[in-house]
PDB file of C-alpha atoms in Angstrom:
ATOM      1  CA  MET A   1      33.683  26.823  10.271  1.00 81.00           C
ATOM      2  CA  GLU A   2      30.270  26.199  11.789  1.00 93.00           C
ATOM      3  CA  ILE A   3      28.435  27.664  14.748  1.00 96.00           C
ATOM      4  CA  TYR A   4      25.481  25.786  16.193  1.00 96.00           C
ATOM      5  CA  LEU A   5      22.810  27.736  18.046  1.00 97.00           C
ATOM      6  CA  VAL A   6      20.898  25.474  20.424  1.00 97.00           C
ATOM      7  CA  ARG A   7      17.793  26.449  22.341  1.00 96.00           C
ATOM      8  CA  HIS A   8      17.347  24.981  25.812  1.00 96.00           C
ATOM      9  CA  THR A   9      15.006  22.059  26.480  1.00 95.00           C
ATOM     10  CA  THR A  10      11.498  22.378  27.901  1.00 94.00           C
ATOM     11  CA  PRO A  11      11.509  24.567  31.043  1.00 95.00           C
ATOM     12  CA  LEU A  12       9.709  23.589  34.220  1.00 96.00           C
ATOM     13  CA  ILE A  13       6.957  26.177  34.312  1.00 95.00           C
ATOM     14  CA  GLU A  14       3.230  26.331  33.672  1.00 92.00           C
ATOM     15  CA  LYS A  15       1.986  27.733  30.390  1.00 91.00           C
ATOM     16  CA  GLY A  16       0.808  31.307  30.453  1.00 93.00           C
ATOM     17  CA  ILE A  17       3.507  32.557  32.841  1.00 96.00           C
ATOM     18  CA  CYS A  18       5.888  35.349  31.852  1.00 96.00           C
ATOM     19  CA  TYR A  19       9.548  34.460  32.282  1.00 96.00           C
ATOM     20  CA  GLY A  20      12.812  35.691  30.870  1.00 97.00           C
ATOM     21  CA  GLN A  21      15.847  35.732  33.143  1.00 98.00           C
ATOM     22  CA  THR A  22      14.158  33.739  35.916  1.00 98.00           C
ATOM     23  CA  ASP A  23      16.436  30.750  36.579  1.00 98.00           C
ATOM     24  CA  LEU A  24      14.003  27.954  35.745  1.00 97.00           C
ATOM     25  CA  ASP A  25      14.824  24.262  35.974  1.00 97.00           C
ATOM     26  CA  VAL A  26      13.992  21.810  33.172  1.00 97.00           C
ATOM     27  CA  THR A  27      11.297  19.131  32.949  1.00 95.00           C
ATOM     28  CA  ALA A  28      11.724  15.388  33.476  1.00 95.00           C
ATOM     29  CA  SER A  29      12.008  14.967  29.693  1.00 93.00           C
ATOM     30  CA  PHE A  30      15.434  16.654  29.751  1.00 95.00           C
ATOM     31  CA  ILE A  31      17.546  13.561  29.019  1.00 96.00           C
ATOM     32  CA  GLN A  32      15.302  12.452  26.173  1.00 94.00           C
ATOM     33  CA  GLU A  33      15.466  15.911  24.617  1.00 94.00           C
ATOM     34  CA  ALA A  34      19.205  16.303  25.243  1.00 95.00           C
ATOM     35  CA  VAL A  35      20.019  12.949  23.611  1.00 95.00           C
ATOM     36  CA  PHE A  36      18.106  14.010  20.491  1.00 93.00           C
ATOM     37  CA  ILE A  37      19.873  17.381  20.385  1.00 95.00           C
ATOM     38  CA  LYS A  38      23.318  15.816  20.764  1.00 94.00           C
ATOM     39  CA  LYS A  39      22.700  13.646  17.699  1.00 93.00           C
ATOM     40  CA  GLN A  40      22.286  16.808  15.612  1.00 92.00           C
ATOM     41  CA  ILE A  41      25.772  18.090  16.443  1.00 91.00           C
ATOM     42  CA  PRO A  42      28.762  16.326  14.831  1.00 86.00           C
ATOM     43  CA  VAL A  43      31.447  14.860  17.059  1.00 75.00           C
ATOM     44  CA  ALA A  44      34.278  17.375  16.646  1.00 77.00           C
ATOM     45  CA  ALA A  45      36.517  19.768  18.540  1.00 75.00           C
ATOM     46  CA  TYR A  46      33.930  22.422  19.315  1.00 88.00           C
ATOM     47  CA  THR A  47      34.122  25.266  21.775  1.00 95.00           C
ATOM     48  CA  PHE A  48      31.047  25.618  23.983  1.00 97.00           C
ATOM     49  CA  TYR A  49      29.315  28.773  25.146  1.00 98.00           C
ATOM     50  CA  SER A  50      26.149  29.118  27.178  1.00 98.00           C
ATOM     51  CA  SER A  51      23.778  31.328  29.046  1.00 98.00           C
ATOM     52  CA  PRO A  52      24.443  30.772  32.766  1.00 98.00           C
ATOM     53  CA  LEU A  53      20.745  30.099  33.482  1.00 98.00           C
ATOM     54  CA  GLN A  54      20.349  26.448  34.430  1.00 98.00           C
ATOM     55  CA  ARG A  55      17.918  25.547  31.655  1.00 98.00           C
ATOM     56  CA  CYS A  56      20.835  26.282  29.311  1.00 98.00           C
ATOM     57  CA  SER A  57      23.837  25.344  31.472  1.00 98.00           C
ATOM     58  CA  LYS A  58      22.512  21.821  32.118  1.00 98.00           C
ATOM     59  CA  LEU A  59      22.199  21.200  28.398  1.00 98.00           C
ATOM     60  CA  ALA A  60      25.553  22.809  27.622  1.00 97.00           C
ATOM     61  CA  ASN A  61      27.334  20.595  30.136  1.00 97.00           C
ATOM     62  CA  TYR A  62      25.603  17.504  28.767  1.00 97.00           C
ATOM     63  CA  LEU A  63      26.600  18.353  25.192  1.00 96.00           C
ATOM     64  CA  ALA A  64      30.152  19.405  26.065  1.00 95.00           C
ATOM     65  CA  GLY A  65      31.057  16.360  28.140  1.00 93.00           C
ATOM     66  CA  ASN A  66      34.607  16.952  29.359  1.00 92.00           C
ATOM     67  CA  THR A  67      35.042  20.141  27.324  1.00 94.00           C
ATOM     68  CA  PRO A  68      34.859  23.347  29.405  1.00 95.00           C
ATOM     69  CA  VAL A  69      31.871  25.624  28.865  1.00 97.00           C
ATOM     70  CA  THR A  70      32.240  29.408  28.800  1.00 98.00           C
ATOM     71  CA  TYR A  71      29.266  31.264  30.264  1.00 98.00           C
ATOM     72  CA  HIS A  72      28.162  34.724  29.145  1.00 98.00           C
ATOM     73  CA  ASP A  73      25.515  36.871  30.829  1.00 98.00           C
ATOM     74  CA  ASP A  74      24.983  38.461  27.406  1.00 98.00           C
ATOM     75  CA  LEU A  75      23.484  35.144  26.244  1.00 98.00           C
ATOM     76  CA  LYS A  76      20.644  35.366  28.785  1.00 98.00           C
ATOM     77  CA  GLU A  77      17.031  35.738  27.690  1.00 98.00           C
ATOM     78  CA  LEU A  78      15.174  39.062  27.755  1.00 98.00           C
ATOM     79  CA  ASN A  79      14.961  40.613  31.205  1.00 98.00           C
ATOM     80  CA  CYS A  80      11.215  40.869  31.843  1.00 97.00           C
ATOM     81  CA  GLY A  81      11.729  42.972  34.960  1.00 97.00           C
ATOM     82  CA  GLN A  82       8.628  43.320  37.150  1.00 97.00           C
ATOM     83  CA  TRP A  83       6.709  40.870  34.963  1.00 97.00           C
ATOM     84  CA  GLU A  84       8.917  37.875  35.770  1.00 98.00           C
ATOM     85  CA  LEU A  85       6.779  34.903  36.918  1.00 97.00           C
ATOM     86  CA  GLN A  86       3.513  36.815  36.573  1.00 97.00           C
ATOM     87  CA  PRO A  87       0.680  35.248  34.570  1.00 96.00           C
ATOM     88  CA  TRP A  88       0.535  37.136  31.283  1.00 96.00           C
ATOM     89  CA  ASP A  89      -3.196  37.705  31.711  1.00 95.00           C
ATOM     90  CA  ASP A  90      -2.675  39.313  35.151  1.00 96.00           C
ATOM     91  CA  ILE A  91      -0.386  42.077  33.862  1.00 96.00           C
ATOM     92  CA  PRO A  92      -2.437  45.306  33.697  1.00 95.00           C
ATOM     93  CA  ARG A  93      -3.292  46.312  30.145  1.00 94.00           C
ATOM     94  CA  GLN A  94      -2.066  49.872  30.692  1.00 94.00           C
ATOM     95  CA  GLU A  95       1.360  48.347  31.379  1.00 93.00           C
ATOM     96  CA  ILE A  96       1.512  45.677  28.734  1.00 95.00           C
ATOM     97  CA  ASP A  97      -0.246  47.290  25.766  1.00 95.00           C
ATOM     98  CA  PRO A  98       2.581  49.755  24.957  1.00 95.00           C
ATOM     99  CA  TRP A  99       5.081  46.880  25.061  1.00 95.00           C
ATOM    100  CA  MET A 100       2.957  44.553  22.953  1.00 93.00           C
ATOM    101  CA  ASN A 101       2.524  47.325  20.377  1.00 94.00           C
ATOM    102  CA  ASP A 102       6.275  48.033  20.177  1.00 96.00           C
ATOM    103  CA  PHE A 103       8.282  45.380  22.045  1.00 95.00           C
ATOM    104  CA  VAL A 104      11.287  46.171  19.850  1.00 97.00           C
ATOM    105  CA  ASN A 105      11.781  49.599  21.441  1.00 97.00           C
ATOM    106  CA  VAL A 106       9.690  49.644  24.633  1.00 97.00           C
ATOM    107  CA  PRO A 107      11.323  47.960  27.662  1.00 97.00           C
ATOM    108  CA  THR A 108       9.455  45.888  30.198  1.00 97.00           C
ATOM    109  CA  PRO A 109       9.156  47.672  33.593  1.00 96.00           C
ATOM    110  CA  ASP A 110      12.644  47.543  35.152  1.00 97.00           C
ATOM    111  CA  GLY A 111      13.651  45.224  32.307  1.00 97.00           C
ATOM    112  CA  GLU A 112      14.766  45.365  28.683  1.00 97.00           C
ATOM    113  CA  SER A 113      13.493  46.082  25.214  1.00 97.00           C
ATOM    114  CA  TYR A 114      14.141  43.659  22.356  1.00 98.00           C
ATOM    115  CA  THR A 115      16.620  46.179  20.928  1.00 98.00           C
ATOM    116  CA  THR A 116      18.660  46.079  24.143  1.00 98.00           C
ATOM    117  CA  LEU A 117      18.727  42.279  24.012  1.00 98.00           C
ATOM    118  CA  PHE A 118      19.702  42.422  20.325  1.00 98.00           C
ATOM    119  CA  GLU A 119      22.640  44.715  21.009  1.00 98.00           C
ATOM    120  CA  ARG A 120      24.177  42.620  23.790  1.00 98.00           C
ATOM    121  CA  THR A 121      23.600  39.247  22.153  1.00 98.00           C
ATOM    122  CA  THR A 122      24.915  40.186  18.730  1.00 98.00           C
ATOM    123  CA  GLN A 123      28.033  41.740  20.255  1.00 98.00           C
ATOM    124  CA  CYS A 124      28.646  38.464  22.090  1.00 98.00           C
ATOM    125  CA  PHE A 125      28.009  36.417  18.935  1.00 98.00           C
ATOM    126  CA  THR A 126      30.377  38.591  16.899  1.00 96.00           C
ATOM    127  CA  LYS A 127      33.164  38.000  19.427  1.00 97.00           C
ATOM    128  CA  ILE A 128      32.573  34.246  19.357  1.00 97.00           C
ATOM    129  CA  ALA A 129      32.532  34.174  15.537  1.00 95.00           C
ATOM    130  CA  ALA A 130      35.785  36.170  15.447  1.00 94.00           C
ATOM    131  CA  GLN A 131      37.550  33.263  17.179  1.00 93.00           C
ATOM    132  CA  LYS A 132      37.118  31.327  13.912  1.00 92.00           C
ATOM    133  CA  LEU A 133      36.607  28.065  15.766  1.00 92.00           C
ATOM    134  CA  PRO A 134      33.707  25.614  15.505  1.00 94.00           C
ATOM    135  CA  ALA A 135      31.325  26.538  18.298  1.00 96.00           C
ATOM    136  CA  VAL A 136      28.122  25.516  20.023  1.00 97.00           C
ATOM    137  CA  ILE A 137      26.073  28.239  21.732  1.00 98.00           C
ATOM    138  CA  VAL A 138      23.341  27.056  24.101  1.00 98.00           C
ATOM    139  CA  THR A 139      20.911  29.864  24.757  1.00 98.00           C
ATOM    140  CA  HIS A 140      17.315  31.114  24.555  1.00 97.00           C
ATOM    141  CA  GLY A 141      14.717  31.737  21.881  1.00 96.00           C
ATOM    142  CA  GLY A 142      14.979  35.521  21.985  1.00 96.00           C
ATOM    143  CA  VAL A 143      18.760  35.378  21.729  1.00 98.00           C
ATOM    144  CA  ILE A 144      18.707  33.005  18.752  1.00 97.00           C
ATOM    145  CA  ARG A 145      16.131  35.137  16.948  1.00 97.00           C
ATOM    146  CA  SER A 146      18.293  38.203  17.561  1.00 97.00           C
ATOM    147  CA  ILE A 147      21.374  36.508  16.109  1.00 98.00           C
ATOM    148  CA  LEU A 148      19.472  35.225  13.077  1.00 97.00           C
ATOM    149  CA  SER A 149      17.943  38.668  12.528  1.00 97.00           C
ATOM    150  CA  PHE A 150      21.459  40.116  12.693  1.00 97.00           C
ATOM    151  CA  ILE A 151      22.993  37.792  10.087  1.00 96.00           C
ATOM    152  CA  THR A 152      19.998  37.961   7.723  1.00 95.00           C
ATOM    153  CA  ASN A 153      19.100  41.647   8.109  1.00 95.00           C
ATOM    154  CA  THR A 154      15.608  40.680   9.240  1.00 96.00           C
ATOM    155  CA  GLN A 155      13.602  43.336  11.047  1.00 97.00           C
ATOM    156  CA  LEU A 156      13.339  42.508  14.751  1.00 96.00           C
ATOM    157  CA  ALA A 157       9.593  43.058  14.678  1.00 95.00           C
ATOM    158  CA  ASP A 158       9.323  40.228  12.129  1.00 96.00           C
ATOM    159  CA  SER A 159      11.686  37.776  13.803  1.00 95.00           C
ATOM    160  CA  PHE A 160       9.044  35.766  15.656  1.00 91.00           C
ATOM    161  CA  LYS A 161       7.139  35.188  12.409  1.00 92.00           C
ATOM    162  CA  VAL A 162      10.224  34.454  10.302  1.00 93.00           C
ATOM    163  CA  PHE A 163      12.137  32.167  12.678  1.00 93.00           C
ATOM    164  CA  LYS A 164      10.082  29.271  14.089  1.00 88.00           C
ATOM    165  CA  LEU A 165      12.216  28.082  16.996  1.00 91.00           C
ATOM    166  CA  HIS A 166      10.780  25.620  19.491  1.00 91.00           C
ATOM    167  CA  TYR A 167      12.402  24.238  22.639  1.00 94.00           C
ATOM    168  CA  GLY A 168      15.450  22.160  21.778  1.00 93.00           C
ATOM    169  CA  CYS A 169      15.843  23.523  18.261  1.00 94.00           C
ATOM    170  CA  VAL A 170      19.251  23.394  16.587  1.00 96.00           C
ATOM    171  CA  VAL A 171      20.336  25.999  14.037  1.00 96.00           C
ATOM    172  CA  LYS A 172      23.521  25.603  12.009  1.00 95.00           C
ATOM    173  CA  ILE A 173      25.279  28.780  10.870  1.00 96.00           C
ATOM    174  CA  HIS A 174      27.832  28.585   8.077  1.00 92.00           C
ATOM    175  CA  THR A 175      30.429  31.277   8.708  1.00 90.00           C
ATOM    176  CA  ALA A 176      32.506  30.539   5.613  1.00 86.00           C
ATOM    177  CA  THR A 177      29.961  32.424   3.516  1.00 84.00           C
ATOM    178  CA  THR A 178      29.490  36.194   3.276  1.00 85.00           C
ATOM    179  CA  PRO A 179      26.950  36.976   4.554  1.00 88.00           C
ATOM    180  CA  TYR A 180      26.584  34.035   6.889  1.00 91.00           C
ATOM    181  CA  THR A 181      23.936  31.485   5.952  1.00 91.00           C
ATOM    182  CA  HIS A 182      21.910  29.238   8.242  1.00 91.00           C
ATOM    183  CA  HIS A 183      19.390  26.452   8.357  1.00 85.00           C
ATOM    184  CA  ILE A 184      17.276  24.966  11.110  1.00 86.00           C
ATOM    185  CA  ILE A 185      18.348  21.355  11.554  1.00 84.00           C
ATOM    186  CA  ALA A 186      15.838  20.222  14.131  1.00 75.00           C
ATOM    187  CA  ASN A 187      12.900  21.314  16.248  1.00 74.00           C
ATOM    188  CA  ILE A 188      11.985  18.872  19.008  1.00 70.00           C
ATOM    189  CA  ALA A 189       8.629  20.413  19.802  1.00 62.00           C
ATOM    190  CA  SER A 190       5.969  21.287  17.278  1.00 54.00           C
ATOM    191  CA  ALA A 191       3.489  23.184  19.454  1.00 57.00           C
ATOM    192  CA  THR A 192       3.556  26.965  19.290  1.00 63.00           C
ATOM    193  CA  GLU A 193       4.393  28.675  22.575  1.00 71.00           C
ATOM    194  CA  THR A 194       2.421  31.666  23.783  1.00 75.00           C
ATOM    195  CA  HIS A 195       4.500  34.404  25.376  1.00 82.00           C
ATOM    196  CA  LYS A 196       1.796  37.029  25.527  1.00 83.00           C
ATOM    197  CA  PRO A 197      -1.643  37.599  27.029  1.00 88.00           C
ATOM    198  CA  SER A 198      -4.442  35.409  25.717  1.00 85.00           C
ATOM    199  CA  TYR A 199      -6.375  38.421  24.408  1.00 82.00           C
ATOM    200  CA  PHE A 200      -3.622  39.381  21.912  1.00 79.00           C
TER     201      PHE A 200
END
């Protein structure tokens, strides 16, 4: 059995803006990116799961075709709380420094910590894996890193360095092995994203 983790395509937002659960649309390159992603997933009887945010749901529906998609709030990106849609460089340092120094445990104001995201996403993944059916999960970078950290026992603080996941990436998880193994099949983009203030 295989589970494919797919990150959404390029979101329609300027660089340098903080976003997590904001329901962003996708750029005009969506179809081009989606066609490439679909080629990475074999034609088979897969079940489809997705974050309900439109940058994921649009891709999930494209990939699934006539197959129903199941949406889970637990597959949403990190809730950035009061920082949503603020330029990273405009967030006061007294607010952001504690989070940047320990984003694993410190939540964003009125939002989540990385540990909270990890707990909800891995519980959702475990339930999907327990179905023992081939599956495609369309979700976000933070969610995919959490799942990969979970199956590889990687420290959350190291996950951004260990797992290089750009927009449109496809990760194949082999669930027939114990522990699960994985490999990154494709990364559409090559540029590194910056989800932090410019002075860090």
